[in-house]
PDB file of N, CA and C in Angstrom:
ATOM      1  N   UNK A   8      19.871 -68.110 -42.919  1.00 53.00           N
ATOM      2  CA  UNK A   8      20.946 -67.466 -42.200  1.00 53.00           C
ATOM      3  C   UNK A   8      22.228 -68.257 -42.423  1.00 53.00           C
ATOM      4  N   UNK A   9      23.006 -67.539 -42.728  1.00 60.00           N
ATOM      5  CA  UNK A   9      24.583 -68.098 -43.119  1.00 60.00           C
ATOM      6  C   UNK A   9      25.189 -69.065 -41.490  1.00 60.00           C
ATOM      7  N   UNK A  10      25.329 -69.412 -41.406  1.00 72.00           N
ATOM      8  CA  UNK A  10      25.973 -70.826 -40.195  1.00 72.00           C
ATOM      9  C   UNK A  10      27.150 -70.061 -39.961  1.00 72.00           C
ATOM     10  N   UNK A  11      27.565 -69.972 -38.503  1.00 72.00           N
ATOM     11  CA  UNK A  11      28.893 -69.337 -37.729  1.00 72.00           C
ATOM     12  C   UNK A  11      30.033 -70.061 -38.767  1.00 72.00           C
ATOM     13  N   UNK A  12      30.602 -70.855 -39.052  1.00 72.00           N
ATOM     14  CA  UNK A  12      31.409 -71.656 -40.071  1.00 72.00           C
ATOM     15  C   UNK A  12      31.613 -71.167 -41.070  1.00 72.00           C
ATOM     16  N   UNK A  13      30.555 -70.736 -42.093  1.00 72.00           N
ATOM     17  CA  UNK A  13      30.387 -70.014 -43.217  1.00 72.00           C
ATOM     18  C   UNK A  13      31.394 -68.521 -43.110  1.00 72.00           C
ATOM     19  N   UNK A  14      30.890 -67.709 -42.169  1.00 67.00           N
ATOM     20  CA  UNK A  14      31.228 -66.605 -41.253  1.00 67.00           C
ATOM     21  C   UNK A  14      32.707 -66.503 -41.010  1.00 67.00           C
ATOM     22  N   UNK A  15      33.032 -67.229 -40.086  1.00 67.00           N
ATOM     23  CA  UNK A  15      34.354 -67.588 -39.997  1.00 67.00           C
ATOM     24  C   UNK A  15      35.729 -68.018 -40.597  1.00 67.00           C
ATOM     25  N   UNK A  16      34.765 -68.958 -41.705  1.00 72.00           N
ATOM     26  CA  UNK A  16      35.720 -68.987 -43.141  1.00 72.00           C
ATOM     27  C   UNK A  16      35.867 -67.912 -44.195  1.00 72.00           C
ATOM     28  N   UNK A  17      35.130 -67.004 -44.370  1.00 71.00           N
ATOM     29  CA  UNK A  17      35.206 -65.979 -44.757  1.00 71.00           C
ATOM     30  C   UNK A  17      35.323 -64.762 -44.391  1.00 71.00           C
ATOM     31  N   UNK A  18      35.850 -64.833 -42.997  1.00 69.00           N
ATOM     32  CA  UNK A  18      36.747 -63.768 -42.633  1.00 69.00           C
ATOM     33  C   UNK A  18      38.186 -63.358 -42.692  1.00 69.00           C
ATOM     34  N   UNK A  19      38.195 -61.929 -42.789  1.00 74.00           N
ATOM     35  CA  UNK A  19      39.736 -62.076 -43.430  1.00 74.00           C
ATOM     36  C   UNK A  19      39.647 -60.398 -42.659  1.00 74.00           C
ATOM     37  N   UNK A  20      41.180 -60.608 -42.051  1.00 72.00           N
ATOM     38  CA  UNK A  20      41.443 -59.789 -41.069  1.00 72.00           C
ATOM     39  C   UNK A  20      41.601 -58.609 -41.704  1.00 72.00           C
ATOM     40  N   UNK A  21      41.276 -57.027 -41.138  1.00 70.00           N
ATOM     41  CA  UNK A  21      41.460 -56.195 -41.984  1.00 70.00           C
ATOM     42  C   UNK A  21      42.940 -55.736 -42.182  1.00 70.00           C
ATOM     43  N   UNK A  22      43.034 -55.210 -43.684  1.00 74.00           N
ATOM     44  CA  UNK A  22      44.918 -55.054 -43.744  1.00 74.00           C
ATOM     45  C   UNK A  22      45.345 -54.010 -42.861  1.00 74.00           C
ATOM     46  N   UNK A  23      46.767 -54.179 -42.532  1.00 75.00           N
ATOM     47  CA  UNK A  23      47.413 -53.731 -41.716  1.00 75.00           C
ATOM     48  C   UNK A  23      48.538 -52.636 -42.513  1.00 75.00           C
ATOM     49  N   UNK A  24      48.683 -51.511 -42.044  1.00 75.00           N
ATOM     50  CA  UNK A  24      49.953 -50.389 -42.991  1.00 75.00           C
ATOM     51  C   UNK A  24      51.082 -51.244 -42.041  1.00 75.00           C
ATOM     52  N   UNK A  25      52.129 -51.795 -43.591  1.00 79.00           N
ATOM     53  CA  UNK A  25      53.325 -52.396 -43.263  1.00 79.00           C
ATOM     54  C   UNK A  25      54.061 -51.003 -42.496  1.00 79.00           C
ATOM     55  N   UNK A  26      54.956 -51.661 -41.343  1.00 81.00           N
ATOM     56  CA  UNK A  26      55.782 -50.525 -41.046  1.00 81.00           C
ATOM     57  C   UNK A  26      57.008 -50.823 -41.238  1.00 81.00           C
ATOM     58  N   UNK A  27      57.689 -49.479 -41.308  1.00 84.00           N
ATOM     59  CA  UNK A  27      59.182 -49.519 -41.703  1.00 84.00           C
ATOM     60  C   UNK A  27      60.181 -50.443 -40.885  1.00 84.00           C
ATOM     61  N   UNK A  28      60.821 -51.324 -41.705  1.00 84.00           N
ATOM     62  CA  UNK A  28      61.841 -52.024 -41.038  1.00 84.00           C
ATOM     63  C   UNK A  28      62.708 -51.423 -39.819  1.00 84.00           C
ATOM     64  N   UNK A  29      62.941 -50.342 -40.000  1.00 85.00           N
ATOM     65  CA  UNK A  29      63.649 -49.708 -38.921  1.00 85.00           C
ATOM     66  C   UNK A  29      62.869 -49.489 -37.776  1.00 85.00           C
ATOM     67  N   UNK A  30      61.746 -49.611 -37.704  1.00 88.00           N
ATOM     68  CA  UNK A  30      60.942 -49.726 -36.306  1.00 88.00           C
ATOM     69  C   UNK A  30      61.567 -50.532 -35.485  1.00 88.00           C
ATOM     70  N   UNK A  31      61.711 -51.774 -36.192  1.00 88.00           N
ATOM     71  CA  UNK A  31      62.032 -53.191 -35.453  1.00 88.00           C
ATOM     72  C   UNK A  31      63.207 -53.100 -34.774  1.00 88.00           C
ATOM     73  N   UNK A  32      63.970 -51.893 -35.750  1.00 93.00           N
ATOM     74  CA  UNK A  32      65.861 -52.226 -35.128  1.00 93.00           C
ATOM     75  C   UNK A  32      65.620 -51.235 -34.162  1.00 93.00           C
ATOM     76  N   UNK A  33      64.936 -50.241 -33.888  1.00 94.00           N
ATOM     77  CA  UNK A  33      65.009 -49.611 -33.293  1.00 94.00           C
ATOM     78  C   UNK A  33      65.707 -49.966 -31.547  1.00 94.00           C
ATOM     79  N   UNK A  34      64.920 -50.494 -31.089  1.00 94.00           N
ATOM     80  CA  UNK A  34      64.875 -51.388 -29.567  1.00 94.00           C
ATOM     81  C   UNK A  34      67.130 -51.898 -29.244  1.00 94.00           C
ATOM     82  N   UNK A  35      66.997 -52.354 -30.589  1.00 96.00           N
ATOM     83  CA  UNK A  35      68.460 -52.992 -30.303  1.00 96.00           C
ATOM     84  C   UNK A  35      69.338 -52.215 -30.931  1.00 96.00           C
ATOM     85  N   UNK A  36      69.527 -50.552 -31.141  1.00 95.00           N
ATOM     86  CA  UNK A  36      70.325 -49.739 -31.890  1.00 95.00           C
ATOM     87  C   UNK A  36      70.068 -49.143 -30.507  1.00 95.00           C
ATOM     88  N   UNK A  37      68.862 -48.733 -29.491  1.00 96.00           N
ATOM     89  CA  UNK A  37      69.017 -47.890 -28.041  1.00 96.00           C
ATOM     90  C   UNK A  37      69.802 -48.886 -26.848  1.00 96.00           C
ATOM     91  N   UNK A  38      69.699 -49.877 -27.116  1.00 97.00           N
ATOM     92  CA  UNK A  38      70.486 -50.731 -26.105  1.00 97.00           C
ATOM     93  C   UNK A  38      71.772 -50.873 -26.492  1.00 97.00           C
ATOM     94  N   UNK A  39      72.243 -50.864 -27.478  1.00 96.00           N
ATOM     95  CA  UNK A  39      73.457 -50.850 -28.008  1.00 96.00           C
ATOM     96  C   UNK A  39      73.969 -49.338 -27.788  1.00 96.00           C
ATOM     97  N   UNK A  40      73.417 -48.112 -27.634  1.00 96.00           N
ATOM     98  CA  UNK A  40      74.012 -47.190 -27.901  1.00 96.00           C
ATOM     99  C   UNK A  40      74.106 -46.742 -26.030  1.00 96.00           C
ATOM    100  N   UNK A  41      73.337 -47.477 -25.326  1.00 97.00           N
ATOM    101  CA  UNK A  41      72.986 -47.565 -23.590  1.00 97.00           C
ATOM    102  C   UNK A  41      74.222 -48.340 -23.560  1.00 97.00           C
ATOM    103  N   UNK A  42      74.604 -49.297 -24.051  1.00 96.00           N
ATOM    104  CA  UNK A  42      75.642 -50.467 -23.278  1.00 96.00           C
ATOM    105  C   UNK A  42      76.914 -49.546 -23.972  1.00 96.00           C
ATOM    106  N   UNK A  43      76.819 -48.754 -24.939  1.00 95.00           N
ATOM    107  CA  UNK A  43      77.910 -47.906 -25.267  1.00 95.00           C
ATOM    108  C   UNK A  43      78.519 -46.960 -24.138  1.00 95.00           C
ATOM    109  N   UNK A  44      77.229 -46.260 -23.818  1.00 95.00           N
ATOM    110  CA  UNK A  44      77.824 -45.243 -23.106  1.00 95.00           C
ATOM    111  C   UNK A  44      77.970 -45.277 -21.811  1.00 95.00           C
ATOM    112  N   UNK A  45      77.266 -47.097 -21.167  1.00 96.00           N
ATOM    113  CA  UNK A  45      77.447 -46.660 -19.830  1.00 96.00           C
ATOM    114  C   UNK A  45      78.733 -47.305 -19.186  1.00 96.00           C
ATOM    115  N   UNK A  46      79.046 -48.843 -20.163  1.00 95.00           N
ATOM    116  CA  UNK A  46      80.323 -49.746 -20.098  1.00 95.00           C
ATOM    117  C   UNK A  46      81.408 -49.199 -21.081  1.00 95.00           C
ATOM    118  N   UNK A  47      81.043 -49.284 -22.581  1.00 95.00           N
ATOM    119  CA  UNK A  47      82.475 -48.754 -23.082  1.00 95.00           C
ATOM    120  C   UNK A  47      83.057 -47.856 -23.044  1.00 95.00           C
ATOM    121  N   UNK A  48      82.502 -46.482 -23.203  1.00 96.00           N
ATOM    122  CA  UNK A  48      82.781 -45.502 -23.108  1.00 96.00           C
ATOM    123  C   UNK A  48      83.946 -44.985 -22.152  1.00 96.00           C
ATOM    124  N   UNK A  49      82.798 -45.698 -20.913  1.00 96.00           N
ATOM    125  CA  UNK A  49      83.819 -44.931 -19.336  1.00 96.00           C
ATOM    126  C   UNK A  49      85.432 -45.800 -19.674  1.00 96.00           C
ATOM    127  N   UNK A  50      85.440 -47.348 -19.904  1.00 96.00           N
ATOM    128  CA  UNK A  50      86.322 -47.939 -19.543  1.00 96.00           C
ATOM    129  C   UNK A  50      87.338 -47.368 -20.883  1.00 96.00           C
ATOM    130  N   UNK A  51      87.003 -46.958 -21.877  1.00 96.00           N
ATOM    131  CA  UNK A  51      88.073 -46.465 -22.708  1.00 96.00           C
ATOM    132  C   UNK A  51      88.909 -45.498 -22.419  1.00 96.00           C
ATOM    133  N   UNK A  52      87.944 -44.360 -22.103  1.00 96.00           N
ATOM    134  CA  UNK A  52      88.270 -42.919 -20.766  1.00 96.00           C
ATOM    135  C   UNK A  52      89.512 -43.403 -19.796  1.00 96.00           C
ATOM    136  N   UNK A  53      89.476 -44.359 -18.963  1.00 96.00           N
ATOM    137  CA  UNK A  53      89.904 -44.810 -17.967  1.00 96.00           C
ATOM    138  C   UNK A  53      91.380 -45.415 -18.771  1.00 96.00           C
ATOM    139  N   UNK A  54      91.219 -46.425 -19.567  1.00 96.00           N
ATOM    140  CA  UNK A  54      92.374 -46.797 -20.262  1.00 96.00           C
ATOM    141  C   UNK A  54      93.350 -46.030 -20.674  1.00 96.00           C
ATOM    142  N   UNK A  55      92.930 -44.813 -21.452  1.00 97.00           N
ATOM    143  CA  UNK A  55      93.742 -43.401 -22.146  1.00 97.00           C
ATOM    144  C   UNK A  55      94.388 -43.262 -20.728  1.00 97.00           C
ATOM    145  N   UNK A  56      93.744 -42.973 -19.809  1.00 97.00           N
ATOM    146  CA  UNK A  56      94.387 -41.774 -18.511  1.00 97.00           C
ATOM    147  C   UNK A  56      95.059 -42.786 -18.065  1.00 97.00           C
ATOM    148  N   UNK A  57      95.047 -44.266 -17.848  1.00 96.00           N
ATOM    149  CA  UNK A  57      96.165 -45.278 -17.366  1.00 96.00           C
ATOM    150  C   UNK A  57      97.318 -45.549 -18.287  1.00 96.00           C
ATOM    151  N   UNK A  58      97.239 -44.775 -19.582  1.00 96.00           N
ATOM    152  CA  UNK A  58      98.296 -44.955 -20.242  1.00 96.00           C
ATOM    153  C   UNK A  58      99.061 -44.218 -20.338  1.00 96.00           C
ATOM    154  N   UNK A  59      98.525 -42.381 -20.075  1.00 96.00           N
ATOM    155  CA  UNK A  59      99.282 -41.374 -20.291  1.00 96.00           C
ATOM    156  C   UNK A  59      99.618 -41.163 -18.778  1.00 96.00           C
ATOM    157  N   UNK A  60      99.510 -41.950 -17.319  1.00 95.00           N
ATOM    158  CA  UNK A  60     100.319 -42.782 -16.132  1.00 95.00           C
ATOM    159  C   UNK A  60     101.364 -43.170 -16.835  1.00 95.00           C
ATOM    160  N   UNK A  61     101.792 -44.394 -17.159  1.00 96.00           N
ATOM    161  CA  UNK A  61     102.148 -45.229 -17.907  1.00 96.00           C
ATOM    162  C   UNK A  61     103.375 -44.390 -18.311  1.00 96.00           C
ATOM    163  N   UNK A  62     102.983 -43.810 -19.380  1.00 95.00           N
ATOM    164  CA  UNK A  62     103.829 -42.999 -19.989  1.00 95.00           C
ATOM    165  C   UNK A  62     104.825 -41.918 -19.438  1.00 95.00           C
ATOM    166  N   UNK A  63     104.255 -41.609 -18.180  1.00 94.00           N
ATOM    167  CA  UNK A  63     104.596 -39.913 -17.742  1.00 94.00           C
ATOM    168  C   UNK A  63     105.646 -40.774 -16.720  1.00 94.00           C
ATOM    169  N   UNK A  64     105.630 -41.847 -16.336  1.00 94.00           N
ATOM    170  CA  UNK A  64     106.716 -42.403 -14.905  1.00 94.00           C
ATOM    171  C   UNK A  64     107.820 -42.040 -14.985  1.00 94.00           C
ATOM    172  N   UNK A  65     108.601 -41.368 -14.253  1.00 95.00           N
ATOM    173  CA  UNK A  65     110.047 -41.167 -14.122  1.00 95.00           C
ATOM    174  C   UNK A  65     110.323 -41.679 -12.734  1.00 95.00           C
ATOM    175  N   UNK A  66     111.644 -41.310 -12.475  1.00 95.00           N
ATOM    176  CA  UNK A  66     112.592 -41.651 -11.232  1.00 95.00           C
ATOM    177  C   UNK A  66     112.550 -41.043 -10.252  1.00 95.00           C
ATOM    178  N   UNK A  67     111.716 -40.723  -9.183  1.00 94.00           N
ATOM    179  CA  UNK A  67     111.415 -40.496  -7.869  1.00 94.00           C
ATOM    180  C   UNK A  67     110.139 -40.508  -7.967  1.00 94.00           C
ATOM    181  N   UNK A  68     109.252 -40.551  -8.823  1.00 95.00           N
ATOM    182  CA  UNK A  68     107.765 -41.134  -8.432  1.00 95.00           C
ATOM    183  C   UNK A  68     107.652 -41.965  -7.182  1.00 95.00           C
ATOM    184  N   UNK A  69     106.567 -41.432  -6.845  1.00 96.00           N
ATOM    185  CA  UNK A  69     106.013 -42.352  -5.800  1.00 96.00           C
ATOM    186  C   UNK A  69     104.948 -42.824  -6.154  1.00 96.00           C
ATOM    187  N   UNK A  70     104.819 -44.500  -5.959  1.00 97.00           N
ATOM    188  CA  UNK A  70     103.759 -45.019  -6.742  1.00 97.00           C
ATOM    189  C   UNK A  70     103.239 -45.933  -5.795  1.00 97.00           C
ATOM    190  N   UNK A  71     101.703 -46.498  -6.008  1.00 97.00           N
ATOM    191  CA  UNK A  71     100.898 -48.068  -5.394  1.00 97.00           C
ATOM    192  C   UNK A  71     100.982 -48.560  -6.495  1.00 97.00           C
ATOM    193  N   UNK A  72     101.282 -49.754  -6.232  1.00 97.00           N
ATOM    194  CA  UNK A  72     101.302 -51.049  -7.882  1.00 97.00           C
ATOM    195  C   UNK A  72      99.287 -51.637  -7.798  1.00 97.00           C
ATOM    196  N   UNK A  73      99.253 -51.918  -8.583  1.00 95.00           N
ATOM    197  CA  UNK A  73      97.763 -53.063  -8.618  1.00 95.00           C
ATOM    198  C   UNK A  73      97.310 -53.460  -7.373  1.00 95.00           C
ATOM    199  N   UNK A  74      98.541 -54.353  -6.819  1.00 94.00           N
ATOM    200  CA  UNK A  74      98.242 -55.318  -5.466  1.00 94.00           C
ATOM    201  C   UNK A  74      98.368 -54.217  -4.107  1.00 94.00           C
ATOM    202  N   UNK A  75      99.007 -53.264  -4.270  1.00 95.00           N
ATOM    203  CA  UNK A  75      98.406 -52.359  -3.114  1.00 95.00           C
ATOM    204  C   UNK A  75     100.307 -52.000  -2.470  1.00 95.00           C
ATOM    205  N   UNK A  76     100.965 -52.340  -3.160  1.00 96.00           N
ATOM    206  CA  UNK A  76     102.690 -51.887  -2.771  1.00 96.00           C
ATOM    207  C   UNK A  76     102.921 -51.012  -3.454  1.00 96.00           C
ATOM    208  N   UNK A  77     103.289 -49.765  -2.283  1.00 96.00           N
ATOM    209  CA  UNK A  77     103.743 -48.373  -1.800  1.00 96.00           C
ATOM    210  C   UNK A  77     105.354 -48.062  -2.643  1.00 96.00           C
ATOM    211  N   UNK A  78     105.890 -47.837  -3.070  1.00 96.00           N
ATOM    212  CA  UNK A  78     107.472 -47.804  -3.146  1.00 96.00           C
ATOM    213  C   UNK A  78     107.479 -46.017  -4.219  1.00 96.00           C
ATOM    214  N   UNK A  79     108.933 -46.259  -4.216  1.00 97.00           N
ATOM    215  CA  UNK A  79     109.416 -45.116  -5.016  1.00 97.00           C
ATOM    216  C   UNK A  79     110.626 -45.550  -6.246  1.00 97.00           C
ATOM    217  N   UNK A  80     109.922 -44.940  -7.524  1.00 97.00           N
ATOM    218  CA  UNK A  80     110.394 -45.498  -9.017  1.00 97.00           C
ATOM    219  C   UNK A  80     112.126 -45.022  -8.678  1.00 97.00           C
ATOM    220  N   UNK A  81     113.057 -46.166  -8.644  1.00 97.00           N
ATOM    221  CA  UNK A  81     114.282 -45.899  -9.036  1.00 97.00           C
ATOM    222  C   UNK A  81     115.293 -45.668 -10.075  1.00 97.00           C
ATOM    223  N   UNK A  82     114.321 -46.354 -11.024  1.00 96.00           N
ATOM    224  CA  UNK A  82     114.529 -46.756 -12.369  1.00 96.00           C
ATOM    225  C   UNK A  82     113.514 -47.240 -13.423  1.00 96.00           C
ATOM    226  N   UNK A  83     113.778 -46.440 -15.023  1.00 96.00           N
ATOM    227  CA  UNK A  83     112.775 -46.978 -15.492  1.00 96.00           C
ATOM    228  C   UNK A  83     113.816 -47.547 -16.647  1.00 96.00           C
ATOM    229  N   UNK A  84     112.778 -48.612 -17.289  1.00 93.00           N
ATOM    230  CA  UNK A  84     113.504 -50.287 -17.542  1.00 93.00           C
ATOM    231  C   UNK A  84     112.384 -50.134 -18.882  1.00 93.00           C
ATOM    232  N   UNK A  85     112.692 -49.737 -20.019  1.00 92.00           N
ATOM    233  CA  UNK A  85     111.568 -50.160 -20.756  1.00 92.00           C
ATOM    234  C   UNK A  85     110.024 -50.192 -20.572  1.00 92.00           C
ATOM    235  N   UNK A  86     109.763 -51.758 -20.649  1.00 94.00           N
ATOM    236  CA  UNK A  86     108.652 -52.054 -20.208  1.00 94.00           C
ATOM    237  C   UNK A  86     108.235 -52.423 -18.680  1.00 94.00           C
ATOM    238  N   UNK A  87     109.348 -52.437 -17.506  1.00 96.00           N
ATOM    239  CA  UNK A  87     109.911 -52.087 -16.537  1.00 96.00           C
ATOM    240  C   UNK A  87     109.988 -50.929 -15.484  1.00 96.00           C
ATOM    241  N   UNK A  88     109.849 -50.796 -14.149  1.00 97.00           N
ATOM    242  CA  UNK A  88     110.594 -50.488 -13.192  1.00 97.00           C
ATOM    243  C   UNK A  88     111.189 -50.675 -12.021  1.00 97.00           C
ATOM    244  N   UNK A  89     112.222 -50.157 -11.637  1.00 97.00           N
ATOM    245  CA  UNK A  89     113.218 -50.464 -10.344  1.00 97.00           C
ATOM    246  C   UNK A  89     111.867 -50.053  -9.651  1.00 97.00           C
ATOM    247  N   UNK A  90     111.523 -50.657  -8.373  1.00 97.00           N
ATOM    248  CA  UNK A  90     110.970 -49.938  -7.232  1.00 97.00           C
ATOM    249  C   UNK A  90     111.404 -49.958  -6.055  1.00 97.00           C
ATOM    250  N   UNK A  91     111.553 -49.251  -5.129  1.00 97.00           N
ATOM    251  CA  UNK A  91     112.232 -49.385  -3.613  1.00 97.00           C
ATOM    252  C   UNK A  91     111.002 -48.903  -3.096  1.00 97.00           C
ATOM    253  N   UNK A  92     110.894 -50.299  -2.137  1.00 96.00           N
ATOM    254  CA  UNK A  92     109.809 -50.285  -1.336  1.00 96.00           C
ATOM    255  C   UNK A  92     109.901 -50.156   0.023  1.00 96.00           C
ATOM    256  N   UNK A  93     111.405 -50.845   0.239  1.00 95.00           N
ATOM    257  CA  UNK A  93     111.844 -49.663   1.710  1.00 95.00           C
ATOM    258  C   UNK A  93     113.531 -49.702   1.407  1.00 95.00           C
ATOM    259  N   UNK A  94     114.291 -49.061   2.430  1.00 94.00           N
ATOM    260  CA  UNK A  94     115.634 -49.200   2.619  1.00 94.00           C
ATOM    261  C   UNK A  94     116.258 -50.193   2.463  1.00 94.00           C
ATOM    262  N   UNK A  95     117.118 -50.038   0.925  1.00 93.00           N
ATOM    263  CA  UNK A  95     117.565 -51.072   0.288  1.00 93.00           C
ATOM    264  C   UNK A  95     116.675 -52.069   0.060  1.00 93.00           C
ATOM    265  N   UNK A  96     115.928 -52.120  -0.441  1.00 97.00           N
ATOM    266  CA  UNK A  96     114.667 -53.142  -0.849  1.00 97.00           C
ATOM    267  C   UNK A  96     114.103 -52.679  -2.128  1.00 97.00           C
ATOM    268  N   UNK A  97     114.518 -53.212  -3.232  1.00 97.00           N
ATOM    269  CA  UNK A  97     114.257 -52.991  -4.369  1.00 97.00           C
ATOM    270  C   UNK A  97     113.686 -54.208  -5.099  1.00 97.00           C
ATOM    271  N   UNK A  98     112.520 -53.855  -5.892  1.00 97.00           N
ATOM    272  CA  UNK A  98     111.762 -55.112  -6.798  1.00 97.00           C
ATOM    273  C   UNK A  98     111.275 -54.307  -8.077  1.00 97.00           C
ATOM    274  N   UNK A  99     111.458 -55.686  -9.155  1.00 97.00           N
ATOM    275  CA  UNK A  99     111.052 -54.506 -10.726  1.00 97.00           C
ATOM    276  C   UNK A  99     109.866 -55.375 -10.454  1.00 97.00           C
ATOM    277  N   UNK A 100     108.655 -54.528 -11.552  1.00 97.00           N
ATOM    278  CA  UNK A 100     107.698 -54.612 -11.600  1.00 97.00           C
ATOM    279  C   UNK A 100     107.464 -53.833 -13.362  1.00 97.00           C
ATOM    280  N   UNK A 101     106.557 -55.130 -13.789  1.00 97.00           N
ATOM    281  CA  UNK A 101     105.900 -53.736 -15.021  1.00 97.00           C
ATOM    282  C   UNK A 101     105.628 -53.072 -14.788  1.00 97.00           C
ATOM    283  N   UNK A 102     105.448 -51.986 -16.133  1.00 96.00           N
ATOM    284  CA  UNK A 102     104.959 -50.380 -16.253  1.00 96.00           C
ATOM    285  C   UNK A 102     103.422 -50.827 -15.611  1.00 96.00           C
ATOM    286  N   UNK A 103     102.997 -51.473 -16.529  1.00 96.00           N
ATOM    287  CA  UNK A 103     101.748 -52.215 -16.490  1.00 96.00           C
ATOM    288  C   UNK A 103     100.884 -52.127 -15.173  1.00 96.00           C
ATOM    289  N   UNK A 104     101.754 -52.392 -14.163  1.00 96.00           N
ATOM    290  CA  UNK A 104     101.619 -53.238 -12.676  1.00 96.00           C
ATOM    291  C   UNK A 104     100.984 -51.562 -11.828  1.00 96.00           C
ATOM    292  N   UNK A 105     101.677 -50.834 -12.285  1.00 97.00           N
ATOM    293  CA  UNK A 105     101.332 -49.141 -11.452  1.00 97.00           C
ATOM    294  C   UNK A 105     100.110 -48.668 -11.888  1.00 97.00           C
ATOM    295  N   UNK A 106      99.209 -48.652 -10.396  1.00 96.00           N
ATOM    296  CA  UNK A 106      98.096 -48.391 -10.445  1.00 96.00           C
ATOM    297  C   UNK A 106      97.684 -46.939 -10.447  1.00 96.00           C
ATOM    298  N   UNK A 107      98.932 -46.303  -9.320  1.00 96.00           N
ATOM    299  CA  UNK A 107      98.098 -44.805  -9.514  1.00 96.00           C
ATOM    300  C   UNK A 107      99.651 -44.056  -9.062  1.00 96.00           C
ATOM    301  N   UNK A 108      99.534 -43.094  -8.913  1.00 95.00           N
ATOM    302  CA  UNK A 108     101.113 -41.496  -8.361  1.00 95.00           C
ATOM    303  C   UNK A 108     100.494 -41.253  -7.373  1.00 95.00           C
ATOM    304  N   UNK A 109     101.441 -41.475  -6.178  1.00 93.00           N
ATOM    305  CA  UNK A 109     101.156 -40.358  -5.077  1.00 93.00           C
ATOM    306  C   UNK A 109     101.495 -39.274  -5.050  1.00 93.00           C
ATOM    307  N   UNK A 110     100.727 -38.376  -4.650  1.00 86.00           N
ATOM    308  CA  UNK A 110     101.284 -36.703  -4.537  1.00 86.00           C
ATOM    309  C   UNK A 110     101.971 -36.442  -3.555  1.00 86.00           C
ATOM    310  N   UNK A 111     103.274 -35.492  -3.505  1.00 75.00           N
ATOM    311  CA  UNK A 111     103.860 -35.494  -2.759  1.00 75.00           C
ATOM    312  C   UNK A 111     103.472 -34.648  -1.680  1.00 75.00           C
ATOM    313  N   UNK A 112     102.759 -34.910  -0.371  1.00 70.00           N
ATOM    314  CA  UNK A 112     102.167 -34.137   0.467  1.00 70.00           C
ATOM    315  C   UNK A 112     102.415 -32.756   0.685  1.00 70.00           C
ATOM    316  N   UNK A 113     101.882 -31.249   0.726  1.00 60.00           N
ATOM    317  CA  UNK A 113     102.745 -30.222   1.166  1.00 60.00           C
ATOM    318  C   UNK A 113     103.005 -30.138   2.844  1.00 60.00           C
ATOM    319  N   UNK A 114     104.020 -29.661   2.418  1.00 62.00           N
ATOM    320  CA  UNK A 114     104.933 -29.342   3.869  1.00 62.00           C
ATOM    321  C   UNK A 114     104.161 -27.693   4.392  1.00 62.00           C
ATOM    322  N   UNK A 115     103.772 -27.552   5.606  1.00 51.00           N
ATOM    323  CA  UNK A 115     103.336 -26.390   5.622  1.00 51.00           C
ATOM    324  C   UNK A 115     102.203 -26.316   6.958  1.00 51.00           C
TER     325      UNK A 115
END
């Protein structure tokens, strides 16, 4: 009788069907295309519509800046605006700095 040793040294695992390289990428082409759509995507979305803000500001806007100040656009300055935040109280601020437009409430 052949000795467990004998046996063991002359075993040889049965072959395996190579699989396609792209199996492997698979895993990190769905996480990549997950971290696409759930982080970049939105925040690009969000960027466009803060720019075409940005863009659209004129002179009686009513605006909140970033930090949470209320005022109304007096002037636009370039990269700039006048803001009056109350009676006779005016501060520039970047375009940059305006977070969102208030609507002008209806009367009614």
């Amino acid at each position: 009788m052949p000795e467990i040793t004998e046996v063991l040294i002359s075993y040889e695992p049965a072959p395996t069907a190579a699989r396609p390289f792209w199996i492997d990428l698979l895993p990190i082409v769905l996480i990549g295309a997950i971290i696409y759509f759930l982080i970049i995507r939105p925040q690009q979305q969000e960027r466009t519509k803060h720019v075409s803000l940005i863009d659209s500001l004129v002179k009686g806007n009513r605006v909140v800046t970033s930090n949470g100040i209320h005022g109304r656009i007096v002037e636009v300055r370039g990269d700039t605006v006048l803001l009056e935040i109350a009676e006779k109280t005016r501060i520039v601020i970047d375009k940059q700095a305006v977070a969102r437009r208030i609507q002008p409430e209806s009367k009614g």
